[in-house]
Amino acid sequence: MGAVSAFSLSRSVVGLAVSALVLAGCGSSLGESTGSETAEGRSGGKVKIGLLVPLSGVYAPLGEDMKAGFGLYLDQHDGKLGGREVDLVTADEGEGPQTGVPAAQKLVTQDQVTAVAGVVNSATALGLRDFFHESKKPLLVANAGADDITGSRKSEYVWRTSFSNGDVSAALGPAVAEEAKGSVYLIAADYAAGKEMVTGFRKTFEAAGGKVAGEKYTPFGKTQDFQPYLSAIRESGAEAVFAFYAGAEAVSFVKQYKQFGLAGKTALYGTGFLTEGGVLAAQGTAAVGVKTSLHYSTELDTPVNKKFVADYQAAARKAPTVYAVQGYDTAAVLDKALAEASGDSGDALVKALGAVGSIDSPRGAWKFGADHNPEQTYYLREVRADGDTAVNAVVRELD
Ligand code: PHB
């Protein structure tokens, strides 16, 4: 979608969401007016699914990939999930809860979807948890890693097909402690995900004997010039850096890291979002040598992944990303659950979600744990040049 249409979509969604909020605030129980009682939502007919992804803001490319992954699964299954034709309603999450929460509320109260899938930003997911819990509507989080939504604020109605911030970052800590002999500087975007990524990494890194040289959070969605932060890294004398950035911020950070002269001298580590997909294409060779932890790489040498990469490439005309895989897997989970659910109520669907079993994914097989979060393999990846392009080569599995 071009910038102009993304902008007008987000404007119209915000307008509609305001009316949905007014409706929701009028004292009526949300459960009374949900899709389970409409003709369309009834078991056996069409099923209406809401897809909430950023189509504007710094994470818009991530949202596009997630949408393309979900769309590929639908295309491969005659537009059906659980044997039922899907009416997919897409809404713009924007840059966080201010836009994402009303957009999700509109999907539930006005569009009367059976379930909502998507959500890239942790702050949006945290802002949505109570709404889905109270309206007894299933929310399938297809990216946002906020620890609490499958931790202390776990809900029967909230399921995650991606990762938790604490898990994906903790996977890297021991590897960095082993490789970096000196201290490591921690830097991340200043919001829920950045804080949790640093906390998760720090825990296993320090437990493995690693030393921290400094810790800094940069204004989320507003930082274009990383030079002052890169100076602080240099002055700290750190031997290596751990970073969490994604989307447009990841492109700027890694390019400026190289321009500033740190690349090749101060090893750069991060969670895989730092070098993923379109981000890596934009960074090009500036990213060579960056090492990350993630539950996916296009380079995974399995028949399921090879087919997925080829099919996605043919459909989207670009290589897939972890966001595309998470969108694809979310559709696969819904496919299995809708096939087994006894009716369209939130309770029937979450019961079926608890019984989907193993998902044979491009990332490798995974299943939901008791906390509704994936039990999956994390990989150590290293950016290597492959002709004119750069790829996330898989070094090894992480414990
Ligand atoms: C998050 O906010 O949880 C988040 C966003 C983008 C990523 C990863 C995590 O790439």
GROMACS .gro file of C-alpha atoms and ligand atoms in nm:
model
  409
    1MET     CA    1   0.000   0.000   0.000
    2GLY     CA    2   0.136   0.347  -0.087
    3ALA     CA    3   0.188   0.620   0.172
    4VAL     CA    4  -0.119   0.816   0.064
    5SER     CA    5  -0.365   0.526   0.088
    6ALA     CA    6  -0.211   0.409   0.417
    7PHE     CA    7  -0.264   0.759   0.553
    8SER     CA    8  -0.628   0.784   0.442
    9LEU     CA    9  -0.698   0.432   0.572
   10SER     CA   10  -0.556   0.520   0.912
   11ARG     CA   11  -0.761   0.843   0.921
   12SER     CA   12  -1.085   0.666   0.843
   13VAL     CA   13  -1.008   0.388   1.092
   14VAL     CA   14  -0.943   0.642   1.367
   15GLY     CA   15  -1.272   0.816   1.285
   16LEU     CA   16  -1.467   0.489   1.301
   17ALA     CA   17  -1.280   0.381   1.611
   18VAL     CA   18  -1.388   0.696   1.792
   19SER     CA   19  -1.753   0.600   1.733
   20ALA     CA   20  -1.674   0.243   1.845
   21LEU     CA   21  -1.523   0.379   2.164
   22VAL     CA   22  -1.832   0.591   2.226
   23LEU     CA   23  -2.048   0.280   2.178
   24ALA     CA   24  -1.822   0.071   2.401
   25GLY     CA   25  -1.836   0.336   2.671
   26CYS     CA   26  -2.217   0.342   2.680
   27GLY     CA   27  -2.243   0.077   2.947
   28SER     CA   28  -2.349  -0.211   2.725
   29SER     CA   29  -2.164  -0.539   2.770
   30LEU     CA   30  -1.932  -0.596   2.476
   31GLY     CA   31  -2.008  -0.967   2.481
   32GLU     CA   32  -2.369  -0.895   2.386
   33SER     CA   33  -2.300  -0.753   2.044
   34THR     CA   34  -2.021  -0.975   1.915
   35GLY     CA   35  -2.003  -1.169   1.589
   36SER     CA   36  -2.106  -1.495   1.752
   37GLU     CA   37  -2.471  -1.396   1.720
   38THR     CA   38  -2.468  -1.266   1.365
   39ALA     CA   39  -2.565  -1.483   1.070
   40GLU     CA   40  -2.221  -1.435   0.914
   41GLY     CA   41  -2.034  -1.531   1.227
   42ARG     CA   42  -2.228  -1.852   1.287
   43SER     CA   43  -2.037  -2.176   1.265
   44GLY     CA   44  -2.032  -2.324   0.914
   45GLY     CA   45  -2.082  -1.995   0.723
   46LYS     CA   46  -1.825  -1.730   0.650
   47VAL     CA   47  -1.592  -1.636   0.931
   48LYS     CA   48  -1.494  -1.276   0.990
   49ILE     CA   49  -1.136  -1.222   1.113
   50GLY     CA   50  -0.980  -0.890   1.208
   51LEU     CA   51  -0.618  -0.826   1.108
   52LEU     CA   52  -0.463  -0.544   1.312
   53VAL     CA   53  -0.123  -0.444   1.176
   54PRO     CA   54   0.071  -0.118   1.145
   55LEU     CA   55   0.010   0.029   0.801
   56SER     CA   56   0.159   0.363   0.907
   57GLY     CA   57   0.450   0.472   1.130
   58VAL     CA   58   0.799   0.321   1.185
   59TYR     CA   59   0.666  -0.035   1.190
   60ALA     CA   60   0.455  -0.012   0.871
   61PRO     CA   61   0.688  -0.242   0.669
   62LEU     CA   62   0.656  -0.505   0.945
   63GLY     CA   63   0.278  -0.483   0.921
   64GLU     CA   64   0.290  -0.523   0.544
   65ASP     CA   65   0.499  -0.840   0.579
   66MET     CA   66   0.266  -0.986   0.842
   67LYS     CA   67  -0.034  -0.914   0.620
   68ALA     CA   68   0.141  -1.074   0.321
   69GLY     CA   69   0.223  -1.386   0.525
   70PHE     CA   70  -0.135  -1.422   0.648
   71GLY     CA   71  -0.256  -1.359   0.291
   72LEU     CA   72  -0.024  -1.626   0.147
   73TYR     CA   73  -0.168  -1.889   0.381
   74LEU     CA   74  -0.520  -1.789   0.278
   75ASP     CA   75  -0.428  -1.801  -0.092
   76GLN     CA   76  -0.284  -2.150  -0.047
   77HIS     CA   77  -0.607  -2.264   0.123
   78ASP     CA   78  -0.874  -2.129  -0.117
   79GLY     CA   79  -0.932  -1.826   0.106
   80LYS     CA   80  -1.060  -2.057   0.382
   81LEU     CA   81  -0.975  -2.123   0.747
   82GLY     CA   82  -1.126  -2.427   0.917
   83GLY     CA   83  -1.303  -2.501   0.588
   84ARG     CA   84  -1.488  -2.167   0.604
   85GLU     CA   85  -1.454  -1.873   0.369
   86VAL     CA   86  -1.277  -1.584   0.539
   87ASP     CA   87  -1.394  -1.226   0.543
   88LEU     CA   88  -1.073  -1.048   0.643
   89VAL     CA   89  -1.108  -0.697   0.787
   90THR     CA   90  -0.775  -0.512   0.806
   91ALA     CA   91  -0.719  -0.218   1.041
   92ASP     CA   92  -0.419   0.007   1.102
   93GLU     CA   93  -0.241  -0.037   1.436
   94GLY     CA   94  -0.036   0.277   1.369
   95GLU     CA   95   0.259   0.351   1.595
   96GLY     CA   96   0.115   0.235   1.926
   97PRO     CA   97  -0.184   0.211   2.161
   98GLN     CA   98  -0.332   0.555   2.080
   99THR     CA   99  -0.420   0.428   1.733
  100GLY     CA  100  -0.404   0.051   1.786
  101VAL     CA  101  -0.648   0.022   2.077
  102PRO     CA  102  -0.940   0.206   1.913
  103ALA     CA  103  -0.875   0.021   1.586
  104ALA     CA  104  -0.901  -0.316   1.768
  105GLN     CA  105  -1.212  -0.205   1.953
  106LYS     CA  106  -1.374  -0.112   1.622
  107LEU     CA  107  -1.296  -0.459   1.481
  108VAL     CA  108  -1.472  -0.622   1.775
  109THR     CA  109  -1.765  -0.389   1.848
  110GLN     CA  110  -1.846  -0.261   1.500
  111ASP     CA  111  -1.716  -0.521   1.255
  112GLN     CA  112  -1.804  -0.803   1.495
  113VAL     CA  113  -1.510  -1.024   1.404
  114THR     CA  114  -1.475  -1.372   1.555
  115ALA     CA  115  -1.110  -1.313   1.648
  116VAL     CA  116  -0.840  -1.050   1.602
  117ALA     CA  117  -0.490  -1.139   1.478
  118GLY     CA  118  -0.183  -0.919   1.442
  119VAL     CA  119  -0.036  -0.647   1.671
  120VAL     CA  120   0.330  -0.559   1.620
  121ASN     CA  121   0.398  -0.319   1.908
  122SER     CA  122   0.430  -0.437   2.271
  123ALA     CA  123   0.268  -0.119   2.404
  124THR     CA  124  -0.039  -0.183   2.185
  125ALA     CA  125  -0.060  -0.544   2.307
  126LEU     CA  126  -0.041  -0.432   2.672
  127GLY     CA  127  -0.313  -0.172   2.603
  128LEU     CA  128  -0.538  -0.438   2.445
  129ARG     CA  129  -0.510  -0.717   2.700
  130ASP     CA  130  -0.795  -0.610   2.931
  131PHE     CA  131  -1.031  -0.528   2.645
  132PHE     CA  132  -0.998  -0.879   2.495
  133HIS     CA  133  -1.005  -1.045   2.836
  134GLU     CA  134  -1.324  -0.866   2.934
  135SER     CA  135  -1.500  -0.900   2.599
  136LYS     CA  136  -1.403  -1.272   2.589
  137LYS     CA  137  -1.275  -1.236   2.232
  138PRO     CA  138  -0.967  -1.427   2.115
  139LEU     CA  139  -0.662  -1.213   2.037
  140LEU     CA  140  -0.380  -1.387   1.850
  141VAL     CA  141  -0.070  -1.174   1.893
  142ALA     CA  142   0.142  -1.232   1.585
  143ASN     CA  143   0.443  -1.024   1.686
  144ALA     CA  144   0.434  -0.796   1.995
  145GLY     CA  145   0.659  -0.960   2.256
  146ALA     CA  146   0.538  -0.787   2.579
  147ASP     CA  147   0.633  -1.036   2.852
  148ASP     CA  148   0.332  -0.975   3.075
  149ILE     CA  149   0.059  -1.074   2.828
  150THR     CA  150   0.171  -1.435   2.852
  151GLY     CA  151   0.313  -1.384   3.202
  152SER     CA  152   0.165  -1.202   3.499
  153ARG     CA  153  -0.129  -1.075   3.290
  154LYS     CA  154  -0.194  -1.399   3.102
  155SER     CA  155  -0.554  -1.428   2.977
  156GLU     CA  156  -0.757  -1.724   2.858
  157TYR     CA  157  -0.835  -1.514   2.549
  158VAL     CA  158  -0.484  -1.397   2.456
  159TRP     CA  159  -0.250  -1.627   2.260
  160ARG     CA  160   0.084  -1.548   2.102
  161THR     CA  161   0.228  -1.703   1.786
  162SER     CA  162   0.555  -1.507   1.784
  163PHE     CA  163   0.791  -1.485   2.088
  164SER     CA  164   0.822  -1.302   2.418
  165ASN     CA  165   1.076  -1.020   2.447
  166GLY     CA  166   1.238  -1.189   2.746
  167ASP     CA  167   1.284  -1.521   2.561
  168VAL     CA  168   1.425  -1.397   2.228
  169SER     CA  169   1.682  -1.174   2.401
  170ALA     CA  170   1.771  -1.418   2.681
  171ALA     CA  171   1.864  -1.674   2.415
  172LEU     CA  172   2.158  -1.453   2.309
  173GLY     CA  173   2.308  -1.368   2.652
  174PRO     CA  174   2.532  -1.673   2.706
  175ALA     CA  175   2.664  -1.664   2.347
  176VAL     CA  176   2.775  -1.300   2.384
  177ALA     CA  177   2.925  -1.364   2.729
  178GLU     CA  178   3.133  -1.638   2.569
  179GLU     CA  179   3.246  -1.434   2.265
  180ALA     CA  180   3.303  -1.086   2.412
  181LYS     CA  181   3.587  -1.083   2.658
  182GLY     CA  182   3.536  -0.717   2.766
  183SER     CA  183   3.218  -0.535   2.871
  184VAL     CA  184   2.904  -0.487   2.659
  185TYR     CA  185   2.695  -0.170   2.611
  186LEU     CA  186   2.314  -0.212   2.602
  187ILE     CA  187   2.099   0.021   2.386
  188ALA     CA  188   1.734   0.004   2.281
  189ALA     CA  189   1.423   0.195   2.177
  190ASP     CA  190   1.261   0.356   2.480
  191TYR     CA  191   0.934   0.167   2.521
  192ALA     CA  192   0.810  -0.165   2.666
  193ALA     CA  193   0.981  -0.391   2.411
  194GLY     CA  194   1.320  -0.217   2.436
  195LYS     CA  195   1.320  -0.236   2.815
  196GLU     CA  196   1.222  -0.604   2.818
  197MET     CA  197   1.472  -0.701   2.550
  198VAL     CA  198   1.755  -0.544   2.752
  199THR     CA  199   1.633  -0.703   3.077
  200GLY     CA  200   1.605  -1.049   2.918
  201PHE     CA  201   1.949  -1.025   2.760
  202ARG     CA  202   2.115  -0.881   3.071
  203LYS     CA  203   1.984  -1.162   3.292
  204THR     CA  204   2.142  -1.452   3.103
  205PHE     CA  205   2.446  -1.248   2.993
  206GLU     CA  206   2.540  -1.156   3.352
  207ALA     CA  207   2.458  -1.504   3.478
  208ALA     CA  208   2.714  -1.634   3.226
  209GLY     CA  209   2.978  -1.394   3.361
  210GLY     CA  210   2.926  -1.098   3.121
  211LYS     CA  211   2.991  -0.738   3.229
  212VAL     CA  212   2.777  -0.435   3.131
  213ALA     CA  213   2.954  -0.112   3.024
  214GLY     CA  214   2.642   0.109   3.010
  215GLU     CA  215   2.270   0.113   2.928
  216LYS     CA  216   2.076   0.369   2.722
  217TYR     CA  217   1.722   0.408   2.584
  218THR     CA  218   1.655   0.630   2.282
  219PRO     CA  219   1.320   0.806   2.216
  220PHE     CA  220   1.101   0.557   2.024
  221GLY     CA  221   0.995   0.659   1.675
  222LYS     CA  222   1.168   0.999   1.709
  223THR     CA  223   1.541   0.922   1.691
  224GLN     CA  224   1.697   0.971   1.351
  225ASP     CA  225   2.044   1.081   1.457
  226PHE     CA  226   2.216   0.820   1.672
  227GLN     CA  227   2.551   1.005   1.680
  228PRO     CA  228   2.533   1.120   2.047
  229TYR     CA  229   2.456   0.762   2.154
  230LEU     CA  230   2.732   0.619   1.936
  231SER     CA  231   2.977   0.864   2.097
  232ALA     CA  232   2.868   0.742   2.441
  233ILE     CA  233   2.927   0.382   2.330
  234ARG     CA  234   3.278   0.469   2.208
  235GLU     CA  235   3.360   0.657   2.529
  236SER     CA  236   3.238   0.367   2.745
  237GLY     CA  237   3.522   0.149   2.614
  238ALA     CA  238   3.278  -0.139   2.556
  239GLU     CA  239   3.404  -0.431   2.351
  240ALA     CA  240   3.061  -0.509   2.211
  241VAL     CA  241   2.704  -0.374   2.191
  242PHE     CA  242   2.363  -0.538   2.236
  243ALA     CA  243   2.083  -0.345   2.060
  244PHE     CA  244   1.708  -0.370   2.010
  245TYR     CA  245   1.572  -0.176   1.715
  246ALA     CA  246   1.328  -0.278   1.444
  247GLY     CA  247   1.192  -0.127   1.121
  248ALA     CA  248   1.313   0.220   1.019
  249GLU     CA  249   1.507   0.268   1.346
  250ALA     CA  250   1.707  -0.051   1.285
  251VAL     CA  251   1.809   0.076   0.940
  252SER     CA  252   1.935   0.410   1.080
  253PHE     CA  253   2.113   0.256   1.378
  254VAL     CA  254   2.309  -0.006   1.185
  255LYS     CA  255   2.402   0.231   0.898
  256GLN     CA  256   2.519   0.500   1.140
  257TYR     CA  257   2.709   0.242   1.348
  258LYS     CA  258   2.915   0.172   1.037
  259GLN     CA  259   2.947   0.539   0.930
  260PHE     CA  260   3.064   0.630   1.281
  261GLY     CA  261   3.344   0.377   1.253
  262LEU     CA  262   3.227   0.132   1.520
  263ALA     CA  263   3.157  -0.160   1.284
  264GLY     CA  264   3.446  -0.404   1.276
  265LYS     CA  265   3.586  -0.262   1.604
  266THR     CA  266   3.300  -0.298   1.851
  267ALA     CA  267   3.104  -0.617   1.775
  268LEU     CA  268   2.731  -0.555   1.729
  269TYR     CA  269   2.474  -0.803   1.863
  270GLY     CA  270   2.097  -0.778   1.889
  271THR     CA  271   1.769  -0.956   1.859
  272GLY     CA  272   1.706  -1.055   1.497
  273PHE     CA  273   1.470  -0.764   1.428
  274LEU     CA  274   1.784  -0.550   1.394
  275THR     CA  275   1.870  -0.711   1.058
  276GLU     CA  276   1.543  -0.855   0.928
  277GLY     CA  277   1.409  -0.850   0.571
  278GLY     CA  278   1.361  -0.505   0.422
  279VAL     CA  279   1.567  -0.363   0.706
  280LEU     CA  280   1.867  -0.577   0.602
  281ALA     CA  281   1.814  -0.490   0.235
  282ALA     CA  282   1.830  -0.119   0.325
  283GLN     CA  283   2.138  -0.166   0.547
  284GLY     CA  284   2.319  -0.369   0.281
  285THR     CA  285   2.683  -0.443   0.357
  286ALA     CA  286   2.679  -0.204   0.658
  287ALA     CA  287   2.521  -0.494   0.849
  288VAL     CA  288   2.782  -0.758   0.761
  289GLY     CA  289   2.909  -0.923   1.081
  290VAL     CA  290   2.608  -0.831   1.300
  291LYS     CA  291   2.504  -1.132   1.510
  292THR     CA  292   2.148  -1.181   1.632
  293SER     CA  293   1.909  -1.425   1.797
  294LEU     CA  294   1.576  -1.508   1.633
  295HIS     CA  295   1.333  -1.795   1.579
  296TYR     CA  296   1.359  -1.763   1.200
  297SER     CA  297   1.595  -1.705   0.910
  298THR     CA  298   1.523  -1.727   0.538
  299GLU     CA  299   1.838  -1.943   0.529
  300LEU     CA  300   1.694  -2.231   0.737
  301ASP     CA  301   1.763  -2.539   0.530
  302THR     CA  302   1.439  -2.736   0.568
  303PRO     CA  303   1.188  -2.846   0.301
  304VAL     CA  304   0.906  -2.653   0.474
  305ASN     CA  305   1.109  -2.330   0.476
  306LYS     CA  306   1.240  -2.373   0.122
  307LYS     CA  307   0.885  -2.408  -0.011
  308PHE     CA  308   0.765  -2.115   0.201
  309VAL     CA  309   1.048  -1.888   0.078
  310ALA     CA  310   0.978  -1.979  -0.285
  311ASP     CA  311   0.599  -1.935  -0.253
  312TYR     CA  312   0.629  -1.608  -0.064
  313GLN     CA  313   0.888  -1.475  -0.308
  314ALA     CA  314   0.655  -1.557  -0.599
  315ALA     CA  315   0.355  -1.392  -0.433
  316ALA     CA  316   0.513  -1.088  -0.265
  317ARG     CA  317   0.810  -1.035  -0.500
  318LYS     CA  318   1.051  -1.012  -0.206
  319ALA     CA  319   1.206  -1.245   0.050
  320PRO     CA  320   0.997  -1.331   0.358
  321THR     CA  321   1.070  -1.211   0.710
  322VAL     CA  322   0.996  -1.332   1.060
  323TYR     CA  323   0.685  -1.107   1.051
  324ALA     CA  324   0.563  -1.285   0.738
  325VAL     CA  325   0.620  -1.624   0.903
  326GLN     CA  326   0.435  -1.516   1.217
  327GLY     CA  327   0.141  -1.395   1.003
  328TYR     CA  328   0.146  -1.723   0.808
  329ASP     CA  329   0.158  -1.933   1.126
  330THR     CA  330  -0.123  -1.732   1.284
  331ALA     CA  331  -0.344  -1.822   0.989
  332ALA     CA  332  -0.235  -2.188   1.027
  333VAL     CA  333  -0.327  -2.183   1.396
  334LEU     CA  334  -0.667  -2.028   1.321
  335ASP     CA  335  -0.722  -2.285   1.045
  336LYS     CA  336  -0.672  -2.574   1.288
  337ALA     CA  337  -0.868  -2.413   1.571
  338LEU     CA  338  -1.168  -2.308   1.361
  339ALA     CA  339  -1.189  -2.660   1.216
  340GLU     CA  340  -1.226  -2.804   1.567
  341ALA     CA  341  -1.419  -2.529   1.751
  342SER     CA  342  -1.776  -2.609   1.848
  343GLY     CA  343  -1.922  -2.274   1.745
  344ASP     CA  344  -1.798  -1.919   1.711
  345SER     CA  345  -1.797  -1.801   2.070
  346GLY     CA  346  -1.468  -1.682   2.217
  347ASP     CA  347  -1.484  -1.968   2.467
  348ALA     CA  348  -1.528  -2.232   2.196
  349LEU     CA  349  -1.239  -2.089   1.994
  350VAL     CA  350  -0.995  -2.061   2.285
  351LYS     CA  351  -1.073  -2.418   2.385
  352ALA     CA  352  -0.979  -2.525   2.032
  353LEU     CA  353  -0.666  -2.306   2.042
  354GLY     CA  354  -0.552  -2.508   2.342
  355ALA     CA  355  -0.565  -2.824   2.132
  356VAL     CA  356  -0.397  -2.720   1.803
  357GLY     CA  357  -0.079  -2.914   1.886
  358SER     CA  358   0.239  -2.879   1.686
  359ILE     CA  359   0.261  -2.627   1.398
  360ASP     CA  360   0.486  -2.740   1.114
  361SER     CA  361   0.624  -2.394   1.043
  362PRO     CA  362   0.895  -2.247   0.816
  363ARG     CA  363   1.070  -2.156   1.148
  364GLY     CA  364   1.068  -2.524   1.254
  365ALA     CA  365   0.799  -2.708   1.453
  366TRP     CA  366   0.658  -2.516   1.750
  367LYS     CA  367   0.364  -2.543   1.990
  368PHE     CA  368   0.191  -2.329   2.249
  369GLY     CA  369   0.320  -2.368   2.604
  370ALA     CA  370   0.091  -2.351   2.907
  371ASP     CA  371   0.142  -1.973   2.908
  372HIS     CA  372   0.004  -1.944   2.546
  373ASN     CA  373   0.351  -1.850   2.420
  374PRO     CA  374   0.545  -2.052   2.158
  375GLU     CA  375   0.786  -2.322   2.266
  376GLN     CA  376   1.037  -2.297   1.983
  377THR     CA  377   1.401  -2.299   1.879
  378TYR     CA  378   1.603  -1.978   1.872
  379TYR     CA  379   1.891  -1.951   1.624
  380LEU     CA  380   2.218  -1.759   1.633
  381ARG     CA  381   2.242  -1.575   1.301
  382GLU     CA  382   2.523  -1.375   1.143
  383VAL     CA  383   2.486  -1.129   0.856
  384ARG     CA  384   2.706  -1.244   0.569
  385ALA     CA  385   2.748  -1.100   0.220
  386ASP     CA  386   2.593  -1.315  -0.053
  387GLY     CA  387   2.694  -1.155  -0.383
  388ASP     CA  388   2.544  -0.805  -0.383
  389THR     CA  389   2.306  -0.880  -0.099
  390ALA     CA  390   2.337  -0.966   0.267
  391VAL     CA  391   2.169  -1.265   0.440
  392ASN     CA  392   2.118  -1.384   0.796
  393ALA     CA  393   2.325  -1.704   0.786
  394VAL     CA  394   2.229  -1.957   1.054
  395VAL     CA  395   2.533  -2.021   1.276
  396ARG     CA  396   2.375  -2.264   1.524
  397GLU     CA  397   2.077  -2.331   1.748
  398LEU     CA  398   2.076  -2.151   2.082
  399ASP     CA  399   1.982  -2.330   2.407
  400PHB     C1  400   0.745  -0.513   2.007
  400PHB     O1  401   0.706  -0.396   2.027
  400PHB     O2  402   0.716  -0.606   2.084
  400PHB     C2  403   0.828  -0.542   1.888
  400PHB     C3  404   0.820  -0.460   1.777
  400PHB     C4  405   0.896  -0.487   1.664
  400PHB     C5  406   0.978  -0.599   1.666
  400PHB     C6  407   0.986  -0.682   1.776
  400PHB     C7  408   0.911  -0.654   1.889
  400PHB     O3  409   1.049  -0.627   1.556
   0.00000   0.00000   0.00000
